[in-house]
Amino acid sequence: RRRPAARGSGGGGVRPLAALGALAVALALGACGGPSADLYLVERTGSTPGARLSMLVGDGGTVSCNRGPLEEITSAQLIEARTIADGLNGDEEEPGPAARGLTLAPQPGSILRYRIRSEAGVVAFSDTSKGQPEAFYRLARLTRRLAKEACGLAR
């Protein structure tokens, strides 16, 4: 229910509480630099029920599954996600798999396939791919854990 405008305001003025709220939001965003960057996007597919997943992992400690709402993750999970991102991206001296665009073919018996887009580029592999770097194993493990614990999915 709308409240009548104060006398003499003509109804076109800004309400003090609304103005304070807008100012608080603007200050909060300015103080923390706005939304955090994304660490990586995981696209998982597979031959088992619940395999299909789109997961966006944010550097501010959040994850979104299948374009759903942002869910908070634990500090330990965020540290692991950042470590994985570092492993994918590498650095100037030693570019990581994403910077090299590494794609590993699935081997017979593959159930899950992953495509990850990070700051440095895109990688693709499956659960049975030969020659996986450690970051791929860690990413598959964390993806499943976040899907189950943060997003409440079965897999």
XYZ file of C-alpha atoms in Angstrom:
155
model
C 0.000 0.000 0.000
C 1.431 3.354 -1.025
C 1.704 6.099 1.521
C 0.559 9.561 0.510
C 3.289 12.000 -0.457
C 4.291 14.565 2.130
C 2.615 17.940 1.807
C 4.394 20.233 -0.532
C 6.568 17.485 -2.061
C 4.385 17.084 -5.136
C 5.059 13.325 -4.936
C 8.122 13.673 -7.153
C 10.781 13.967 -4.476
C 13.154 11.228 -3.384
C 12.233 9.539 -0.135
C 15.000 9.942 2.434
C 15.153 6.227 3.300
C 15.297 5.211 -0.359
C 18.082 7.703 -0.976
C 20.035 6.414 2.033
C 19.577 2.830 0.837
C 20.836 3.662 -2.647
C 23.798 5.517 -1.173
C 24.665 2.581 1.098
C 24.633 0.178 -1.852
C 26.796 2.502 -3.939
C 29.311 2.901 -1.112
C 29.429 -0.831 -0.456
C 30.079 -1.583 -4.115
C 32.714 1.106 -4.325
C 34.465 -0.093 -1.174
C 34.772 -3.688 -2.290
C 35.349 -3.025 -5.978
C 32.010 -4.360 -7.198
C 31.292 -7.943 -8.175
C 34.149 -10.412 -7.996
C 35.756 -11.947 -11.046
C 34.977 -15.441 -12.221
C 37.644 -18.100 -11.742
C 36.274 -20.510 -14.332
C 33.203 -21.989 -15.974
C 32.809 -25.768 -16.014
C 30.561 -27.454 -18.572
C 30.166 -31.124 -17.667
C 28.321 -33.707 -19.755
C 28.121 -37.458 -19.597
C 26.275 -40.702 -19.978
C 24.966 -40.947 -16.423
C 21.885 -39.239 -14.939
C 22.717 -35.839 -13.485
C 25.971 -35.530 -15.412
C 24.947 -32.367 -17.276
C 26.132 -29.337 -15.340
C 27.097 -25.730 -15.976
C 29.017 -24.349 -12.989
C 30.407 -20.845 -12.620
C 32.945 -20.482 -9.806
C 33.531 -16.917 -8.602
C 36.604 -15.505 -6.905
C 34.405 -13.946 -4.227
C 33.531 -17.338 -2.731
C 30.419 -18.166 -4.740
C 29.260 -20.787 -7.190
C 26.260 -20.955 -9.514
C 25.004 -24.253 -10.873
C 22.951 -24.431 -14.065
C 22.472 -20.647 -14.101
C 20.851 -20.788 -10.664
C 21.371 -18.379 -7.798
C 24.816 -17.710 -6.381
C 25.611 -19.986 -3.464
C 28.398 -19.416 -0.958
C 31.267 -21.875 -0.732
C 33.611 -22.494 2.173
C 36.995 -20.802 2.508
C 38.700 -24.157 1.933
C 36.690 -24.690 -1.260
C 37.566 -21.184 -2.474
C 41.257 -21.783 -1.813
C 41.050 -25.061 -3.752
C 39.201 -23.338 -6.623
C 41.869 -20.616 -6.802
C 44.633 -23.250 -6.771
C 42.906 -25.057 -9.636
C 42.538 -21.803 -11.592
C 46.253 -21.110 -11.110
C 47.029 -24.628 -12.322
C 44.848 -24.140 -15.406
C 46.164 -20.682 -16.270
C 49.846 -21.017 -15.420
C 51.969 -17.884 -15.672
C 54.167 -16.007 -18.147
C 57.133 -18.288 -17.611
C 55.155 -21.517 -17.746
C 51.739 -21.274 -19.455
C 49.168 -23.678 -18.062
C 46.920 -26.086 -19.986
C 44.273 -23.397 -20.594
C 46.808 -21.025 -22.139
C 47.889 -23.878 -24.401
C 44.280 -24.858 -25.240
C 44.859 -28.448 -24.091
C 42.228 -30.939 -25.241
C 42.568 -34.586 -24.219
C 40.592 -37.294 -26.007
C 38.313 -39.573 -23.998
C 39.333 -43.206 -23.696
C 36.945 -46.193 -23.814
C 34.581 -46.319 -20.851
C 34.372 -42.562 -20.413
C 31.402 -41.436 -18.316
C 32.020 -37.712 -17.765
C 33.418 -35.031 -20.078
C 34.542 -31.581 -19.050
C 35.059 -28.305 -20.884
C 36.481 -25.483 -18.777
C 36.836 -21.850 -19.729
C 39.198 -19.809 -17.577
C 40.947 -16.462 -17.839
C 43.730 -17.992 -19.976
C 41.659 -20.123 -22.362
C 39.749 -23.375 -22.731
C 40.586 -26.971 -21.846
C 38.636 -30.176 -22.469
C 39.073 -33.682 -21.099
C 37.134 -36.694 -19.861
C 37.336 -38.834 -16.769
C 39.361 -41.409 -18.731
C 41.671 -39.076 -20.666
C 45.330 -40.043 -20.586
C 47.947 -37.507 -19.574
C 45.753 -35.332 -17.362
C 47.602 -32.719 -15.332
C 46.892 -32.643 -11.589
C 44.630 -29.570 -12.022
C 42.166 -31.666 -14.073
C 41.785 -34.304 -11.348
C 41.379 -31.622 -8.703
C 38.821 -29.767 -10.834
C 36.693 -32.901 -11.384
C 36.744 -33.659 -7.631
C 35.866 -30.080 -6.595
C 33.164 -29.791 -9.268
C 31.363 -32.823 -7.879
C 31.754 -31.617 -4.307
C 30.431 -28.119 -5.045
C 27.538 -29.475 -7.107
C 26.463 -31.675 -4.208
C 27.263 -29.482 -1.207
C 26.686 -25.919 -2.408
C 24.068 -26.474 -5.106
C 22.270 -29.511 -3.665
C 22.555 -31.610 -6.840
C 22.802 -35.389 -6.850
C 26.090 -35.486 -8.780
